[in-house]
mmCIF file of C-alpha atoms in Angstrom:
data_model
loop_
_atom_site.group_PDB
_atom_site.id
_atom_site.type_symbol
_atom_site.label_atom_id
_atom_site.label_comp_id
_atom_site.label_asym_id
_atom_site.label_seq_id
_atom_site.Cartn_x
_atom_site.Cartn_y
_atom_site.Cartn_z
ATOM 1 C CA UNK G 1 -19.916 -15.655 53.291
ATOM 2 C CA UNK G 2 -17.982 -13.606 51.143
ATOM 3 C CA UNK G 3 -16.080 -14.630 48.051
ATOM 4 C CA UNK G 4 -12.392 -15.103 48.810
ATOM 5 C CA UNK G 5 -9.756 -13.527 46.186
ATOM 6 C CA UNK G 6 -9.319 -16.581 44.244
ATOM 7 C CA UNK G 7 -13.156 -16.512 43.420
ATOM 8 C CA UNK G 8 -12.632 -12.966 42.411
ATOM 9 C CA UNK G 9 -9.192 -13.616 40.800
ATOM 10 C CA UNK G 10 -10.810 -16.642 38.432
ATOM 11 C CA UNK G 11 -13.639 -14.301 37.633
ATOM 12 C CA UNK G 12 -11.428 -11.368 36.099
ATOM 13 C CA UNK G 13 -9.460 -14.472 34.116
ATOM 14 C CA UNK G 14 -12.499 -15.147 32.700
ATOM 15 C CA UNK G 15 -13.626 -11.917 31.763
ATOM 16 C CA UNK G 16 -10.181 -11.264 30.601
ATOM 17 C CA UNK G 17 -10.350 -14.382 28.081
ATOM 18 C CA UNK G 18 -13.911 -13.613 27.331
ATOM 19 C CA UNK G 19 -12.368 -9.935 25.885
ATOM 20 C CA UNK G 20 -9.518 -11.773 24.455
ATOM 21 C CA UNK G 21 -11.428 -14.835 22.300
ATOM 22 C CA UNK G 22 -13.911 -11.984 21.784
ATOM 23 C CA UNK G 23 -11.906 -9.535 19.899
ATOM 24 C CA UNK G 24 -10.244 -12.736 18.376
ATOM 25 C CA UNK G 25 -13.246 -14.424 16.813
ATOM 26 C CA UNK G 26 -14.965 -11.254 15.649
ATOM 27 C CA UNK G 27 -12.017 -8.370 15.321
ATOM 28 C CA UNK G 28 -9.896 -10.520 13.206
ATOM 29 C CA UNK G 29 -9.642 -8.030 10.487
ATOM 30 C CA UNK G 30 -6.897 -5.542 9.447
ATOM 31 C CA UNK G 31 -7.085 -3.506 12.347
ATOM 32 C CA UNK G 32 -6.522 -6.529 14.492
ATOM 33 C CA UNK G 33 -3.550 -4.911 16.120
ATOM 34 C CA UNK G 34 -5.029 -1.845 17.314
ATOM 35 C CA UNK G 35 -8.054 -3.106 18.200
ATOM 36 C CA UNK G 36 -6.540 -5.419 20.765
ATOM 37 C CA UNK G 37 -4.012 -2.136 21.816
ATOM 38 C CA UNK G 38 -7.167 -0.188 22.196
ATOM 39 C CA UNK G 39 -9.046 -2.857 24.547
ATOM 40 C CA UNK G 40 -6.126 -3.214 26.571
ATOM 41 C CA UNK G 41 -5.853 0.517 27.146
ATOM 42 C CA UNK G 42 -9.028 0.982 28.338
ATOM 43 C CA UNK G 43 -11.562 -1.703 29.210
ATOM 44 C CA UNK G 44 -8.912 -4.061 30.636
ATOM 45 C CA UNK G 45 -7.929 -1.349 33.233
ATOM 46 C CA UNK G 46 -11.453 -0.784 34.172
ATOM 47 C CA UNK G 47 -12.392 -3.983 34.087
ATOM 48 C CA UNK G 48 -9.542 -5.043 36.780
ATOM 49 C CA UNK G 49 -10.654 -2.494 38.618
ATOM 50 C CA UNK G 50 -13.849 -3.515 39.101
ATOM 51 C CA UNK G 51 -12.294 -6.685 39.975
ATOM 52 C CA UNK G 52 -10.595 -5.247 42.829
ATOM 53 C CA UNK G 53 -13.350 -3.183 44.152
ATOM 54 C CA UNK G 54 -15.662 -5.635 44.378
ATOM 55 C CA UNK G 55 -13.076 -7.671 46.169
ATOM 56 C CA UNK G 56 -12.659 -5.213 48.634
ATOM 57 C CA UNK G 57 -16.112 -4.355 49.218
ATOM 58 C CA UNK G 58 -17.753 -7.386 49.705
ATOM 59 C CA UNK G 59 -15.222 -8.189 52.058
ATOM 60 C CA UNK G 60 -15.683 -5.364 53.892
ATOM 61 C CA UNK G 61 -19.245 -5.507 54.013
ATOM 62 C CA UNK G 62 -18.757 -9.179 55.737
ATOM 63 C CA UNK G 63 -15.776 -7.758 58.940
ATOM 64 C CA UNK G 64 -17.385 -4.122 58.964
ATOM 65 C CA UNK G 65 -13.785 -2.629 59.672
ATOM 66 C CA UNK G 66 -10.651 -3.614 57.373
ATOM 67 C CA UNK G 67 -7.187 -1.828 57.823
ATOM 68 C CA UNK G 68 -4.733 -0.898 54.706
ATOM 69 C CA UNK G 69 -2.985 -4.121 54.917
ATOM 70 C CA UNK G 70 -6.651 -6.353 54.217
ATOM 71 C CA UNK G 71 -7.551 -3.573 51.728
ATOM 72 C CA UNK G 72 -4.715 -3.794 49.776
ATOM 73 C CA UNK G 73 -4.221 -7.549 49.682
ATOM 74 C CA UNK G 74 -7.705 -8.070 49.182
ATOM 75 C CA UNK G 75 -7.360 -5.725 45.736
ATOM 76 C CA UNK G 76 -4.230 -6.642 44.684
ATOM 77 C CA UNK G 77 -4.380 -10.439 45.024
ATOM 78 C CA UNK G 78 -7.441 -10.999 42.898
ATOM 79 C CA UNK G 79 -5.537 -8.745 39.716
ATOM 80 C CA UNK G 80 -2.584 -10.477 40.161
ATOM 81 C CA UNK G 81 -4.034 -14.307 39.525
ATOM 82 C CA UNK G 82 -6.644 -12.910 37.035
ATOM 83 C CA UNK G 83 -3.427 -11.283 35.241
ATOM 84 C CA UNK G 84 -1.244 -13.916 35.651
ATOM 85 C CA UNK G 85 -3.646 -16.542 34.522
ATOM 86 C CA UNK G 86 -4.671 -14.724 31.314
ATOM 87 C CA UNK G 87 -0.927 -13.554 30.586
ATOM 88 C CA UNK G 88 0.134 -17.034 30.484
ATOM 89 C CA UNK G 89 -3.107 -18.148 28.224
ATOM 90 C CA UNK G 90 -2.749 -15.744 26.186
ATOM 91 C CA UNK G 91 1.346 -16.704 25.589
ATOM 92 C CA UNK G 92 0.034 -20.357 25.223
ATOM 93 C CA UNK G 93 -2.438 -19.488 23.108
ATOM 94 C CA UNK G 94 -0.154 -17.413 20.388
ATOM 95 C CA UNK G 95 2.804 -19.157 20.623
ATOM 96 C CA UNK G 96 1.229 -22.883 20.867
ATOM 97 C CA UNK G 97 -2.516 -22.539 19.352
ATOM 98 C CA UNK G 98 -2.740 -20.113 16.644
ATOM 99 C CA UNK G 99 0.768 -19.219 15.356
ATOM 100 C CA UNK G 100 -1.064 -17.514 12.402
ATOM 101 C CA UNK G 101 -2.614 -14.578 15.133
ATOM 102 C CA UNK G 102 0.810 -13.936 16.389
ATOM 103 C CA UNK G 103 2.560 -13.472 12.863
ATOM 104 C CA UNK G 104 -0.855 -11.657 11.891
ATOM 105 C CA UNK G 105 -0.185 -9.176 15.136
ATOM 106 C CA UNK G 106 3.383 -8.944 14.372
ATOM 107 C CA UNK G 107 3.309 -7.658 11.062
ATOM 108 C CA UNK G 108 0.899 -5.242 11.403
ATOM 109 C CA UNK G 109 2.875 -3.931 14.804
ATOM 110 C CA UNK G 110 5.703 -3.316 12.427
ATOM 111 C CA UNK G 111 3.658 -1.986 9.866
ATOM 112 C CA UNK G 112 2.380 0.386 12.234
ATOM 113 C CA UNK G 113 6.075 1.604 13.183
ATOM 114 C CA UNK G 114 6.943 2.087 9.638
ATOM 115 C CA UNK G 115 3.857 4.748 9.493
ATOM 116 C CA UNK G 116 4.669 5.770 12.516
ATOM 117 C CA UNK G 117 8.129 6.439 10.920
ATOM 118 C CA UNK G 118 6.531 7.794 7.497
ATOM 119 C CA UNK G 119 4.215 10.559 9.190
ATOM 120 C CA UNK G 120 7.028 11.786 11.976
ATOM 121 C CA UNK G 121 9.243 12.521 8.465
ATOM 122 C CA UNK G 122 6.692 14.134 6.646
ATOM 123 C CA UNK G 123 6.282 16.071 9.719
ATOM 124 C CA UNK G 124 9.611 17.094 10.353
ATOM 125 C CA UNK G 125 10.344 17.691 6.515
ATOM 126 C CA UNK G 126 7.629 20.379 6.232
ATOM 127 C CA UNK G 127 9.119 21.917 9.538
ATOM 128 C CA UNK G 128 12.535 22.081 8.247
ATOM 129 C CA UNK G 129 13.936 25.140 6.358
ATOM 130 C CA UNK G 130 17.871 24.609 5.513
ATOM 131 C CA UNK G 131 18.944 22.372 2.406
ATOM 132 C CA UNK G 132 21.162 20.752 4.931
ATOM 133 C CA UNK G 133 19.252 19.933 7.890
ATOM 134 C CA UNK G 134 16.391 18.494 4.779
ATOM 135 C CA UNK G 135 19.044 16.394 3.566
ATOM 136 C CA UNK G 136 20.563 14.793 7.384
ATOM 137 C CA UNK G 137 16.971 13.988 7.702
ATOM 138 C CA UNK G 138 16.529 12.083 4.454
ATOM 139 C CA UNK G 139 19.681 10.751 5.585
ATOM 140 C CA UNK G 140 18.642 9.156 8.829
ATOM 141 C CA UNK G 141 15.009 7.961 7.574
ATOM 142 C CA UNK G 142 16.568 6.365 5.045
ATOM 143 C CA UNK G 143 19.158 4.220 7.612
ATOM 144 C CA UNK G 144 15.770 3.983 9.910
ATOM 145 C CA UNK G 145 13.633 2.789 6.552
ATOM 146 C CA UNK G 146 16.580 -0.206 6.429
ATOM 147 C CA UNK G 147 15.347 -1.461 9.498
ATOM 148 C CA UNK G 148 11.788 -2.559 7.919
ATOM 149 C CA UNK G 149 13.211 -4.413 5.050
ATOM 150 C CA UNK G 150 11.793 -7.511 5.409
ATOM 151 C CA UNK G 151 14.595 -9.519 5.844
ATOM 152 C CA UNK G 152 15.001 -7.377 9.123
ATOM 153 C CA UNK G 153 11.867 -7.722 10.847
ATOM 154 C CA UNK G 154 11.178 -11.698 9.407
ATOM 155 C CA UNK G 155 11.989 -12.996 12.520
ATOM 156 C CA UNK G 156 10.695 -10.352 15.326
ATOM 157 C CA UNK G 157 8.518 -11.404 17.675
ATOM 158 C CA UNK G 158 6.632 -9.187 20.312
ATOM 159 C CA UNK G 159 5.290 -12.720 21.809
ATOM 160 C CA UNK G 160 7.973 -14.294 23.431
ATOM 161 C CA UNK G 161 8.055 -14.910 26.635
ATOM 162 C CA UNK G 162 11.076 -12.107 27.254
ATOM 163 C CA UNK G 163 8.636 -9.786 26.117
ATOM 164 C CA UNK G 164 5.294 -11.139 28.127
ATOM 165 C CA UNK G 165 7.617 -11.265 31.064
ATOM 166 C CA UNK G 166 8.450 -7.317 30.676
ATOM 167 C CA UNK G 167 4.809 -6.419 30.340
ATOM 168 C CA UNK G 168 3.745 -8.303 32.953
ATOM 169 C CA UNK G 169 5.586 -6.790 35.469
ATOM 170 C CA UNK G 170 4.514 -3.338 33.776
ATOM 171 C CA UNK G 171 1.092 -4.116 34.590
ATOM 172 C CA UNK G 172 1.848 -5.299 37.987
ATOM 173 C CA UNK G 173 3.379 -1.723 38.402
ATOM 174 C CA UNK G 174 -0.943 -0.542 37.974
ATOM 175 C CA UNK G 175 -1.998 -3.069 39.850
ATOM 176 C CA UNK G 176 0.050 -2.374 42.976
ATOM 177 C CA UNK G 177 -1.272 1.353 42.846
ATOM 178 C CA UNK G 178 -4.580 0.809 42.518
ATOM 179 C CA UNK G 179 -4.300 -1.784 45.522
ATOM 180 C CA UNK G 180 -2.501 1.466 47.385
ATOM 181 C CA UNK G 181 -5.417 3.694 46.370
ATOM 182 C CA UNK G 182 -8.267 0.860 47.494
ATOM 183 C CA UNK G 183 -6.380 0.203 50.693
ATOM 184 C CA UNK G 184 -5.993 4.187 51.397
ATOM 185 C CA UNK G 185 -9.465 4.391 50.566
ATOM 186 C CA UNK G 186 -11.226 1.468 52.653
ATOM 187 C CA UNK G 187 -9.448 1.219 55.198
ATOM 188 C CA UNK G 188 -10.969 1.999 58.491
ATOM 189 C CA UNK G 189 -9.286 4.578 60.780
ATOM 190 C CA UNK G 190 -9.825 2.816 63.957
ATOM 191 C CA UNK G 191 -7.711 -0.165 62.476
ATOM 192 C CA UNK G 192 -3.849 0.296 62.481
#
């Protein structure tokens, strides 16, 4: 008998939080930030989709013909409780467990603006030719440069649970088009 899509779903939590405590324990460093940005770019992604094709195939392997309908729910399903159970560990874990991660992730997210900011004005200043336009750009990086003082950004959080919220139903955006692409792709034709 097959695994069903909770078996699959509680595996890619796992793997998810296995990533997660991974990077945490050994990637806390000063490029904490974009090491966790990078992972979630690109091994998260391919590691849900494994998630989901494995779902699909081993159930197809066990009823020989599945239709779009099975296909899909049978990749989506298994992403959306392995999402939804690490989103909301991971939002336990930084707002309840280690406070000092969160603050640690949200100052170097704002530090990482304020390059951001610094190299798209260096940028534009050696682009620039007129006196004038030079000087309505000094002007406006200096109003944006206000915005980093730190009694502006003291209290910003990326980790509330607005913000988790709003990602989470980003990523549900990917996962309901790579259930569309498994369920175009597995389903049988015979099946309507």
């Amino acid at each position: 008998m097959s695994k069903n899509v909770y078996t699959f779903g509680f595996l890619i939590f796992i793997a998810t939080m296995l990533v997660f405590f991974g990077v945490y324990f050994f990637g806390y460093n000063t490029n904490y930030f974009n090491t966790s940005m990078l992972l979630n770019a690109f091994l998260m992604p391919a590691l849900y989709t494994l998630g989901a094709y494995f779902s699909v195939t081993t159930y197809k392997k066990e009823v020989k013909e599945i239709g779009f309908r099975d296909a899909f729910g049978r990749a989506f399903k298994p992403m959306f409780i392995g999402g939804f159970l690490s989103m909301f560990s991971i939002f336990a874990f930084l707002n309840y467990g280690d406070t000092d991660a969160k603050d640690l992730l949200n100052h170097q997210y704002v530090e990482r603006q304020k390059t951001e900011l610094d190299n798209e004005y260096n940028k534009a200043k050696q682009i620039l030719a007129k006196k004038e336009d030079k000087e309505e750009l000094d002007k406006k990086y200096q109003e944006r440069l206000q915005s980093f003082a730190p009694e502006m950004v003291k209290d910003k959080d990326m980790f509330t649970f607005r913000n988790f919220t709003y990602f989470f139903a980003a990523v549900l955006v990917f996962y309901t088009i790579l259930s569309t692409f498994f369920g175009t792709f597995f389903r049988n034709k015979t099946i309507e």
